[in-house]
Coordinates of C-alpha atoms in Angstrom, one line a residue:
Chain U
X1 CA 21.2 -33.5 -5.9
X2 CA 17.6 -32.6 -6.3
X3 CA 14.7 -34.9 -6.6
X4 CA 11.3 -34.1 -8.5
X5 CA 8.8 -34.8 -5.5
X6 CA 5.7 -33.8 -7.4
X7 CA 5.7 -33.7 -11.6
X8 CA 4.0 -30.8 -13.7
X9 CA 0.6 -33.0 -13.8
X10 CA -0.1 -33.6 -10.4
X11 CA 1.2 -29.7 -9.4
X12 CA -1.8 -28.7 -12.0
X13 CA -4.1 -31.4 -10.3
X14 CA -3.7 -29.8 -6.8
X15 CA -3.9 -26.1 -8.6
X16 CA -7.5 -27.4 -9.7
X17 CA -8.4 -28.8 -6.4
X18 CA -7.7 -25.7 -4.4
X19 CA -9.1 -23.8 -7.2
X20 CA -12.5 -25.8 -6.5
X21 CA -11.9 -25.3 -2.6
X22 CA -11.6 -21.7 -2.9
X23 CA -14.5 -20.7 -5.9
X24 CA -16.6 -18.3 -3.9
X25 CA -18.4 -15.1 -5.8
X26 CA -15.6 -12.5 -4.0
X27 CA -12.3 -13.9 -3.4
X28 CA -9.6 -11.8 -1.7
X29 CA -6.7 -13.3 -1.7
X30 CA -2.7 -12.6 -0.6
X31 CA 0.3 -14.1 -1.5
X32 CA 3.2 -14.2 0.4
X33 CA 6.1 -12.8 -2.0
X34 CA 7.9 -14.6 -4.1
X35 CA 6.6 -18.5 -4.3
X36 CA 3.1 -17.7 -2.5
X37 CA 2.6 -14.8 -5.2
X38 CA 3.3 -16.7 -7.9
X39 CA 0.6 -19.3 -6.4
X40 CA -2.0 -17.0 -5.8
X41 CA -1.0 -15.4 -9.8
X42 CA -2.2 -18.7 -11.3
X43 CA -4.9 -18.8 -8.7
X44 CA -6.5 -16.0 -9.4
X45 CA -6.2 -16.4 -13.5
X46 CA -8.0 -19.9 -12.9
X47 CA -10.9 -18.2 -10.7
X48 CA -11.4 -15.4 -12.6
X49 CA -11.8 -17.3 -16.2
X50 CA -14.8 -20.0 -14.0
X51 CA -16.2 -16.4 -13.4
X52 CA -15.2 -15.2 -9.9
X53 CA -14.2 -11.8 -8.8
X54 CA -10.7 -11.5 -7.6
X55 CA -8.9 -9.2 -5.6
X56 CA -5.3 -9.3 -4.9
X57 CA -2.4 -8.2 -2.6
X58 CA 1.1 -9.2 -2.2
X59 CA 3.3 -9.5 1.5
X60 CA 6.8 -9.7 1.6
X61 CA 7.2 -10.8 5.5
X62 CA 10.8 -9.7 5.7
X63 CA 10.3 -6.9 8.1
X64 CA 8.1 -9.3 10.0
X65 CA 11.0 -12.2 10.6
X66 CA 12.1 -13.1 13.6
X67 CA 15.3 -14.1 12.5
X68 CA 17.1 -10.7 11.8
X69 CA 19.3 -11.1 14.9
X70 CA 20.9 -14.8 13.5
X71 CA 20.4 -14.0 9.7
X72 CA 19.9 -10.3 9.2
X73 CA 18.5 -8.6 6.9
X74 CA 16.8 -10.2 3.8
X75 CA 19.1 -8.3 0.8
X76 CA 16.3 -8.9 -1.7
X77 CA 12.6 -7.3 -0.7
X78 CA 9.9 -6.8 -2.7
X79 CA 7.1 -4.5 -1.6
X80 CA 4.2 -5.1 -0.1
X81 CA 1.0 -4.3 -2.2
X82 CA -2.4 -4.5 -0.6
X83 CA -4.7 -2.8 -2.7
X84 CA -8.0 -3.4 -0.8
X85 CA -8.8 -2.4 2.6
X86 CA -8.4 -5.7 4.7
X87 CA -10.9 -4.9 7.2
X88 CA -13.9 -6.7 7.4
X89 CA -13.2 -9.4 4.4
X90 CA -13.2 -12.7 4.7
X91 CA -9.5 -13.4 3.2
X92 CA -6.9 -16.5 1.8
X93 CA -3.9 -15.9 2.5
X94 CA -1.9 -18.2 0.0
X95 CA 1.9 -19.5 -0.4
X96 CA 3.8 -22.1 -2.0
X97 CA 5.4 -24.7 0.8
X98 CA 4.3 -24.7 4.4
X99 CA 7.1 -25.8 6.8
X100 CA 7.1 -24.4 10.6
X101 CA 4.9 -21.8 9.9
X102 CA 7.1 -18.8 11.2
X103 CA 6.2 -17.3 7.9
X104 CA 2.6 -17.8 8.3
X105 CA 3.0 -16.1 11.7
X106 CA 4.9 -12.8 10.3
X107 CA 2.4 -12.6 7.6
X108 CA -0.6 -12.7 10.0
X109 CA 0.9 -10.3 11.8
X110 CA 1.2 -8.3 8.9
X111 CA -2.0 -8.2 7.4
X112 CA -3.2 -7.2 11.1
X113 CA -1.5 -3.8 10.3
X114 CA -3.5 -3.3 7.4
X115 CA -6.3 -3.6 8.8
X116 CA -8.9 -5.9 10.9
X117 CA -10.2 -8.6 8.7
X118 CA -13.4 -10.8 9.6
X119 CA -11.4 -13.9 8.9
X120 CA -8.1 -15.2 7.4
X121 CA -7.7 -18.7 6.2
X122 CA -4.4 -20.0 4.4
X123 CA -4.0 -22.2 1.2
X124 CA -0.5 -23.7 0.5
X125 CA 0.4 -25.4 -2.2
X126 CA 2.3 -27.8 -0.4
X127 CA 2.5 -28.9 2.9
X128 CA 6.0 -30.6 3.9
X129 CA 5.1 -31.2 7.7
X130 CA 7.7 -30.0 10.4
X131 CA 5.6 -27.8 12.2
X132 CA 6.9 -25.5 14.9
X133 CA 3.4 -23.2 15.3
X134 CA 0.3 -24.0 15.9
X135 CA -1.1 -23.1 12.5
X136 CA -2.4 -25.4 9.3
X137 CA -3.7 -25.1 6.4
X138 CA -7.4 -24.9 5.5
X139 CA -6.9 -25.8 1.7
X140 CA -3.6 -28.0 1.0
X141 CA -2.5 -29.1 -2.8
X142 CA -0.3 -31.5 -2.1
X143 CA 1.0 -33.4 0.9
X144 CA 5.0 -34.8 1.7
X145 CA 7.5 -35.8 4.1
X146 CA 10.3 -33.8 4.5
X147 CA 12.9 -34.1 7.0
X148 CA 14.4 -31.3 9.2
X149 CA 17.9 -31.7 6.4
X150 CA 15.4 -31.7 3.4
X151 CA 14.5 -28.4 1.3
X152 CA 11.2 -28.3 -0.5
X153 CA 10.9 -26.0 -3.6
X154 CA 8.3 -24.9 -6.0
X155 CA 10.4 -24.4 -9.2
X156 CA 8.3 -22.5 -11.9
X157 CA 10.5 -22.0 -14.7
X158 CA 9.1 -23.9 -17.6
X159 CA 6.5 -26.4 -16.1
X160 CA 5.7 -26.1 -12.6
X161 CA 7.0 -29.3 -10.2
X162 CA 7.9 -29.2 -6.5
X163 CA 11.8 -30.3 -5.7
X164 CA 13.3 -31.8 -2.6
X165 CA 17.0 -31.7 -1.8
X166 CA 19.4 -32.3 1.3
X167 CA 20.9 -29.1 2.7
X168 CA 24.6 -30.0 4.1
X169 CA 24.8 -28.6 7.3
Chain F
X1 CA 27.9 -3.8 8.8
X2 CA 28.9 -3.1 12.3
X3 CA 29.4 1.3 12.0
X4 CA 28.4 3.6 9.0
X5 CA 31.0 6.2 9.2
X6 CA 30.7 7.6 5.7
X7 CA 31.1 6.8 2.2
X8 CA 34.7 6.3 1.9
X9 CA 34.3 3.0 3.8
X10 CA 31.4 1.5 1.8
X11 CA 31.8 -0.7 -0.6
X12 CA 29.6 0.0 -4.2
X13 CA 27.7 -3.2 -3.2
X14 CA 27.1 -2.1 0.0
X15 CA 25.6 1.2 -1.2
X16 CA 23.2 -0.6 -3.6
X17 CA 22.2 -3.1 -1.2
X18 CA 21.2 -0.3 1.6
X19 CA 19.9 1.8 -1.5
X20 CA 17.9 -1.3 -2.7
X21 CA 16.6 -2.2 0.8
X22 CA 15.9 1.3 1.4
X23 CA 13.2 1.1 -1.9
X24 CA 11.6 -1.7 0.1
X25 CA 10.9 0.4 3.1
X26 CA 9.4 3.3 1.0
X27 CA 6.1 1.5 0.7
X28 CA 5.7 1.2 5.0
X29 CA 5.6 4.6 5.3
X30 CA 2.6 5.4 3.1
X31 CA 0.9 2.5 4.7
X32 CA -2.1 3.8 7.4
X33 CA -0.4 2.0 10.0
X34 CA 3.1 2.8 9.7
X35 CA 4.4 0.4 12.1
X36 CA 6.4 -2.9 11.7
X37 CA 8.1 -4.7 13.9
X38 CA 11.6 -5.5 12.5
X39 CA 13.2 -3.9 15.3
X40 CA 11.7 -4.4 18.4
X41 CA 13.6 -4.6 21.9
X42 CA 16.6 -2.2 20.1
X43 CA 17.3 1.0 21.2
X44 CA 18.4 3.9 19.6
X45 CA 19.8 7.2 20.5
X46 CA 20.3 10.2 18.8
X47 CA 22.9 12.2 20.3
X48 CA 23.2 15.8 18.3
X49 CA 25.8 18.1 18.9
X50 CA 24.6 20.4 16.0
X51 CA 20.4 21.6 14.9
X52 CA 18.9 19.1 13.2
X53 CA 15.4 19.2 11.8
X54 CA 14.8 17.1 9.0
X55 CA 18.2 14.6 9.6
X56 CA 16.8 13.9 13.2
X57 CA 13.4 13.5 12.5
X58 CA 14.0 10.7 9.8
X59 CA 16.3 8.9 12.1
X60 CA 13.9 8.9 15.0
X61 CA 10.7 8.2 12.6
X62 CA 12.6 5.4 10.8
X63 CA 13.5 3.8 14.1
X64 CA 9.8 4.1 15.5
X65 CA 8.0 2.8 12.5
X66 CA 10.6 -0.1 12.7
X67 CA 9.2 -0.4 16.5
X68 CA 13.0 0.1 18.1
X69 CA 12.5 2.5 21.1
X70 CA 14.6 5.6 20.0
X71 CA 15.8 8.8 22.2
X72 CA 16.9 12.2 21.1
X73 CA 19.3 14.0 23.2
X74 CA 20.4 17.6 21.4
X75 CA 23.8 19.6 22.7
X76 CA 21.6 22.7 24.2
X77 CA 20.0 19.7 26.9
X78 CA 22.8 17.4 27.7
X79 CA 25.5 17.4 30.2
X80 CA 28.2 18.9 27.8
X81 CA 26.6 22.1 29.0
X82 CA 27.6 21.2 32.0
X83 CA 31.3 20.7 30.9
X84 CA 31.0 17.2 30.4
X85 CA 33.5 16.1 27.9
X86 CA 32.7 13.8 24.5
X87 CA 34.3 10.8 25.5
X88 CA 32.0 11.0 28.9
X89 CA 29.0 11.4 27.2
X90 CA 29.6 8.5 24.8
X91 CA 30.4 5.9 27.4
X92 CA 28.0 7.3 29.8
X93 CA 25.2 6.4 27.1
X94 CA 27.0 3.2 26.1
X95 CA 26.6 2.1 29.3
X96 CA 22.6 2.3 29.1
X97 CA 23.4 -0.7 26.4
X98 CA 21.6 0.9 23.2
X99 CA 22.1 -0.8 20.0
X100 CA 22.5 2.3 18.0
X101 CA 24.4 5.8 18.7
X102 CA 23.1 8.3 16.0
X103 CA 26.0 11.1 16.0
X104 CA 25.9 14.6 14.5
X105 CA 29.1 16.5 15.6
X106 CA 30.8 19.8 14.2
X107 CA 33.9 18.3 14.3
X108 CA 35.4 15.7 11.1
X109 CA 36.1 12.3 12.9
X110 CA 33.7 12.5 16.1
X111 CA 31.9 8.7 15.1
X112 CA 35.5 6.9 14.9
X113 CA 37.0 8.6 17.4
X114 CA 34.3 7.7 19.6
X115 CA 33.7 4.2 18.0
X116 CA 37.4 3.1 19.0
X117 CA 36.3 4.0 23.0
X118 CA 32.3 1.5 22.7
X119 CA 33.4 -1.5 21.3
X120 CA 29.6 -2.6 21.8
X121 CA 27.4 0.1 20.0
X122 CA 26.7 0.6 16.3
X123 CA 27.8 4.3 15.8
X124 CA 26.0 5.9 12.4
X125 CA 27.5 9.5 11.3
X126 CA 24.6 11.9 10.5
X127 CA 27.1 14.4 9.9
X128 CA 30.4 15.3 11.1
X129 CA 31.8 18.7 10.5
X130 CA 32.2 19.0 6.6
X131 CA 33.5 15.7 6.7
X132 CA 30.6 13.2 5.4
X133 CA 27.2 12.7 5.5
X134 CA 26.4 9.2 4.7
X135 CA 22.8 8.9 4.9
X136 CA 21.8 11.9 2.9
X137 CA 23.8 10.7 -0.1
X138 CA 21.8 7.2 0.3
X139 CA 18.8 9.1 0.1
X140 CA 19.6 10.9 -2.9
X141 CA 20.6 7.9 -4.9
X142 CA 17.1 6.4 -3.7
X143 CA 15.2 9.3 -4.8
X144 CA 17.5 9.2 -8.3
X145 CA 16.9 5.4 -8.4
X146 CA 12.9 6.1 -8.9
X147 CA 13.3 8.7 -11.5
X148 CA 16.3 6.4 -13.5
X149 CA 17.3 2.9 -12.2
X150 CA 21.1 3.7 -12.2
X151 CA 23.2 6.5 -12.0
X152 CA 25.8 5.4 -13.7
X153 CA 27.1 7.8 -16.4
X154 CA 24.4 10.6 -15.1
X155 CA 25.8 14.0 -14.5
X156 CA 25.0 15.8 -10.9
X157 CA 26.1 19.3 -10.4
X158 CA 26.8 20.9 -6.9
X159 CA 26.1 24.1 -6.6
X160 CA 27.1 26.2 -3.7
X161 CA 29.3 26.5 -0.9
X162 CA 31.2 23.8 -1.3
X163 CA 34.3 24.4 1.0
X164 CA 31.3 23.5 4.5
X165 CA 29.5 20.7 2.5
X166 CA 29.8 17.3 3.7
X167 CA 27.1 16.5 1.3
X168 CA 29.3 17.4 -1.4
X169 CA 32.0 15.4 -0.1
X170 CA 30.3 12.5 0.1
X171 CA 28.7 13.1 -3.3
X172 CA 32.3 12.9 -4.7
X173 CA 33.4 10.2 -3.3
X174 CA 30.0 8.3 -4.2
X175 CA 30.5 9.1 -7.3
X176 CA 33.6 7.4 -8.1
X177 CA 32.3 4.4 -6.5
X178 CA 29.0 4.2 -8.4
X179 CA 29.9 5.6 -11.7
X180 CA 28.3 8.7 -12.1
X181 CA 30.1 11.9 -12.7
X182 CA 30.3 15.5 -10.4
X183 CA 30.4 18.9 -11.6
X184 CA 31.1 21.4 -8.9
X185 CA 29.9 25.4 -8.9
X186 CA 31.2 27.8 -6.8
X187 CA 33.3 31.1 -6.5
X188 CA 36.7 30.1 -5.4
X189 CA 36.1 31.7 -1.8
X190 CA 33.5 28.7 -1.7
X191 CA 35.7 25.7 -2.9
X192 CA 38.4 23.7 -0.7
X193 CA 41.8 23.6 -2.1
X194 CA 42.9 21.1 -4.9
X195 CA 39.1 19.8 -5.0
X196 CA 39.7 18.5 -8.6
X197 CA 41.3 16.2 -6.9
X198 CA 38.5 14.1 -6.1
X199 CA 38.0 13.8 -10.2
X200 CA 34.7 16.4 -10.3
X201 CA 34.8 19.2 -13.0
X202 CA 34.9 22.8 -11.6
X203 CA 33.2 25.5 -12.9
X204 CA 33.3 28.7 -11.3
X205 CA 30.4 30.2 -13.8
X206 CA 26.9 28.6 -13.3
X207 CA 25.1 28.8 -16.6
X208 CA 28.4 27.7 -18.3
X209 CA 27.6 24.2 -16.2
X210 CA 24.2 23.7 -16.5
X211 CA 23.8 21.9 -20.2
X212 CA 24.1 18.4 -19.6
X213 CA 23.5 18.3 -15.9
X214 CA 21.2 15.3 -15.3
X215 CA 20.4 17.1 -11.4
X216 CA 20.9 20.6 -10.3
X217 CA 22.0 20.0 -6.7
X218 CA 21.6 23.1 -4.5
X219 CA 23.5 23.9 -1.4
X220 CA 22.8 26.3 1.5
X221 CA 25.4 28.6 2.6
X222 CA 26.5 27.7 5.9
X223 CA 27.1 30.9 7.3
X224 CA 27.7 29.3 10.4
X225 CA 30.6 27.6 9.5
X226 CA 32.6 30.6 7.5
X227 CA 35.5 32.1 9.5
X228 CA 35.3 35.1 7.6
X229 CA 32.8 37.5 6.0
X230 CA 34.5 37.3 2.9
X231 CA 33.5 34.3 0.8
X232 CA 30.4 36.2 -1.2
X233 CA 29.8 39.7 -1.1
X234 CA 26.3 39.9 -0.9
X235 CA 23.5 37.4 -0.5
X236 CA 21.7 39.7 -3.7
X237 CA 24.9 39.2 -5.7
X238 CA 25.2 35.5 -4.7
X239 CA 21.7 35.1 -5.6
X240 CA 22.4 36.8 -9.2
X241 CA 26.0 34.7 -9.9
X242 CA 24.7 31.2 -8.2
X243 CA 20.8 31.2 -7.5
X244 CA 18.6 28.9 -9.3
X245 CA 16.1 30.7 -11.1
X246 CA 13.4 29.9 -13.8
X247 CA 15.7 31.0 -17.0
X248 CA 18.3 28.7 -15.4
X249 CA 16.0 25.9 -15.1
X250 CA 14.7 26.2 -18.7
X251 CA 18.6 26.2 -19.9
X252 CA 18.5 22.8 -18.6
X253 CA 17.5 19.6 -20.6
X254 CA 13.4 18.7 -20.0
X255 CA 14.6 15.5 -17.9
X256 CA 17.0 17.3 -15.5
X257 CA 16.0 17.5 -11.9
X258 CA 16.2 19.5 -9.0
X259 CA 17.7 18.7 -6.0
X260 CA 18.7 20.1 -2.4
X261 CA 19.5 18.2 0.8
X262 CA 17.9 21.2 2.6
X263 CA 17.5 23.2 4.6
X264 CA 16.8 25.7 1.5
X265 CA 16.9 30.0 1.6
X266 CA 14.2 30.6 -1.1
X267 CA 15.6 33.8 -2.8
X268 CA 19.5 33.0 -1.9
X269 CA 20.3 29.6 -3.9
X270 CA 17.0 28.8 -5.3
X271 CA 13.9 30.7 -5.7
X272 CA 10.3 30.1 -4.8
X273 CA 8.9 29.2 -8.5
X274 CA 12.0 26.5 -9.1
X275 CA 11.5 24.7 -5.8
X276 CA 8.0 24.4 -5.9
X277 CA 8.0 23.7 -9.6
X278 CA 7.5 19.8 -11.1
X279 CA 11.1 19.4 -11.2
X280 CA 11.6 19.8 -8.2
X281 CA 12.3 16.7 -6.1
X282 CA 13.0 18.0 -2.9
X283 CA 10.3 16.6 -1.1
X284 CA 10.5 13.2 -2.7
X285 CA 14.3 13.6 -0.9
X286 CA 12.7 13.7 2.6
X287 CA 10.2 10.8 2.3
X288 CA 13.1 9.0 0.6
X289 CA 15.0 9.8 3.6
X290 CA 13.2 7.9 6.3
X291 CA 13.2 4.6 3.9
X292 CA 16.9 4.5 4.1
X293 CA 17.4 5.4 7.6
X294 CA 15.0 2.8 8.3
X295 CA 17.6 0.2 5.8
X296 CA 20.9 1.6 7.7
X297 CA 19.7 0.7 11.3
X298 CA 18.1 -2.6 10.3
X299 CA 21.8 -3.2 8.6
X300 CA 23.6 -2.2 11.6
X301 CA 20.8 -4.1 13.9
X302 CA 20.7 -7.4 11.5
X303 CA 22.8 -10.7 12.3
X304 CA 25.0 -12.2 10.2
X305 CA 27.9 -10.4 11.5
X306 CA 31.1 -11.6 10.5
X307 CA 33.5 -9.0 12.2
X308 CA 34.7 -9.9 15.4
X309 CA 33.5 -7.6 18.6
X310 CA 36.7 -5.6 19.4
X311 CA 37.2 -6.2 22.8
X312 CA 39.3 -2.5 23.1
X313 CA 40.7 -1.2 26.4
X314 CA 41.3 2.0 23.8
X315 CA 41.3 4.2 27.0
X316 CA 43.8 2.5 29.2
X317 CA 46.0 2.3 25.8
X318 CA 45.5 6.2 25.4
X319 CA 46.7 7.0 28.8
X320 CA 49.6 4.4 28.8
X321 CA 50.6 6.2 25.5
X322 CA 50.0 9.6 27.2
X323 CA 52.5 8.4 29.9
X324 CA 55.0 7.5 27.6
X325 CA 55.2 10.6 25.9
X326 CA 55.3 12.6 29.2
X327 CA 58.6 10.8 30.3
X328 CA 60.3 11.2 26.6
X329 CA 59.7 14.8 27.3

């Protein structure tokens, strides 16, 4: 049984916001595949048509986990697509929900491989709480709740809302 | 996935989900820094009884740019020289607690025989006699996956000596799981016995084969493995009756590709100007290679595991049976 935590209007809201947190003449930004690239998609079509120059890359942290000895392998991978040289820019590294930021963690570690970048800050669309790292946000849509049983979801077919439901143990 | 023994055990999901997650790995290894850490604090060894070149160097890269610590040990250096038998040599490195044994054996059978004895290590065939080859048919349905996305109903013809190829064999099999359909080529000196068996359509004249092959699939003679002098009478007549040559190629549809597991004799079963022509994707087998090494040990080193560890005293079972059959005689 899901619940709409966040309607279509208030997801574009908090699009805008970051938008206006981000707006900058040379924005580089990743997304983390598949929410945090989807994020970053509408991102960068709302920052390129107020006139800013965006570059792009996608992660897919699977090979970065630190879960492949409980959960193995992820079956379904996308590539990872950086098609700027990382080093030396100052760079957003975007997804959709931020929980206890073991993904954050792999992707960092990524985007070290690449390259050495002068900075990386991180936009999430939502923040859920339930940290486990120290890492937060520097540009946050939205802000919930969400117990340690509760799943948070960006659901973008048809209008975008965020959805929470229990997970049975 | 606890062993990868060959194709015969896989399942046709199984083969598109290491062929899939094989895709994914492509991409890491044109990266500058060809390094992540997915399996760090594994070890892997690669323990080959037979020469190796390109089918130990993929294993050994895939496992580094994964970051798992990998060792090769090859027949000519290890204690086998030194009369040591199988068995010893599998527990002896089993008991150095690596995640992985890599085997390559002459003999059909070596990775179960000596998976039944190491109840703890992940044992992957990279050849066994003219058994199977697993890893090298995953490779070639990856490399065949970027040119078309499936293979089903696509047409691959095996050309060559048949009767040593494991690659063939596992092609076959393959086949049946996945959809796609098998032509083989050879004089009958070169084909096993009743090989029509395995559902493939045997040809025994090349250019009679060739329209509507989707790939031209090459083989070596493995002189090394013939008993007798007798399968083909000359390399020059080989060449002639079963080489690949330029006026072969152009009977060929435009889309059909070429294909060899390597390693290749220019001038025996292909020539210079077909395997270092456009169609060729020979090369494109290599780099494809590594990718899905790198997806089989991240399979075998993954979670998730649902099979129970067998707990086997296999060797005090052997000897009680040994016993047993001593006192009947």
């Amino acid at each position: 049984m899901s619940e709409t935590i966040f309607d279509s209007k208030t997801v574009e809201q908090a699009l805008d916001t970051m938008v206006r947190a981000l707006r900058s003449n040379e924005v580089y930004m990743i997304g983390i595949q598949q929410g945090g690239a989807r994020v970053a998609d509408t991102l960068q079509q709302r920052l390129e048509s107020s006139g800013c120059h965006v570059e792009r890359g996608n992660l897919d942290i699977s090979f970065y986990r630190d879960d492949l000895d409980t959960i193995g392998p992820n079956p379904e991978v996308r590539p990872s697509h950086l098609p700027f040289d990382v080093s030396g820019k100052n760079i957003w590294l975007v997804d959709d929900v931020l929980y206890t930021g073991r993904t954050i963690r792999a992707a960092l570690g990524e985007i070290f491989d690449y390259g050495r970048p002068a900075s990386i800050h991180l936009a999430v669309l939502v923040d859920r709480g339930g940290r486990e790292l120290p890492i937060a946000a520097d540009c946050t849509g939205l802000f919930c709740e969400a117990g340690v049983n509760d799943s948070v979801k960006l659901v973008t077919n048809g209008d975008w809302h965020i959805e929470q439901h229990e997970v049975v143990a | 996935m606890k062993h990868l023994f060959g194709i015969a055990q896989l399942s046709r999901e199984q083969i598109e989900y290491l062929v899939n997650l094989g895709a994914s790995f492509v991409e890491l290894s044109r990266r500058s820094v060809k390094k992540a850490p997915t399996l760090r604090g594994k070890t892997i060894i690669n323990l080959f009884f037979e020469n190796s070149t390109r089918t130990r160097t993929s294993f050994e890269l895939a496992g580094k740019r994964l970051s798992a610590d990998v060792i090769n040990i090859s027949a000519s250096t290890s204690a086998t020289k030194k009369g040591e038998s199988l068995l010893d040599t599998g527990e002896t490195l089993a008991a150095m607690q690596p995640h992985v044994l890599v085997i390559r054996h002459a003999i059909a059978g070596t990775c179960e025989f000596l998976a039944d004895y190491l109840p703890d290590t992940s044992i992957v065939n990279a050849g066994d006699g003219a058994h199977e080859h697993p890893t090298q048919i995953l490779t070639d349905l990856l490399t065949l996956k970027q040119t078309w996305d499936s293979p089903q109903g696509k047409v691959i013809t095996i050309v060559g000596d048949i009767a040593h190829s494991r690659v063939a064999r596992s092609h076959l099999l393959a086949a049946q799981k996945l959809g796609y359909s098998v032509r083989v080529v050879a004089p009958k000196t070169l084909l096993p016995l009743a090989i029509e068996r395995f559902g493939c359509e045997v040809y025994h004249d090349f250019d009679a084969a060739i329209p509507g092959s989707d790939v031209l699939y090459m083989l070596r003679m493995q002189t090394e493995r013939m008993t007798s002098s007798c399968c083909f009478p000359s390399i020059r007549e080989y060449h002639e009756a079963y080489g690949l040559n330029r006026r072969r190629l152009d009977m060929a549809g435009k889309d059909c590709v070429v294909m060899h597991p390597g390693p290749m004799n220019r001038g025996v079963e292909i020539t210079s100007d077909v395997a270092d022509s456009a169609r060729s994707h020979i090369l494109d087998q290599v780099e494809c290679g590594v990718a899905v090494r790198m997806a089989v040990l991240t399979a075998l080193c993954g979670g998730g595991q649902t099979e129970p560890v067998r707990r086997s005293r296999k060797r005090e079972q052997a000897e009680a049976a040994m016993k047993a059959q001593g006192k009947l005689l």
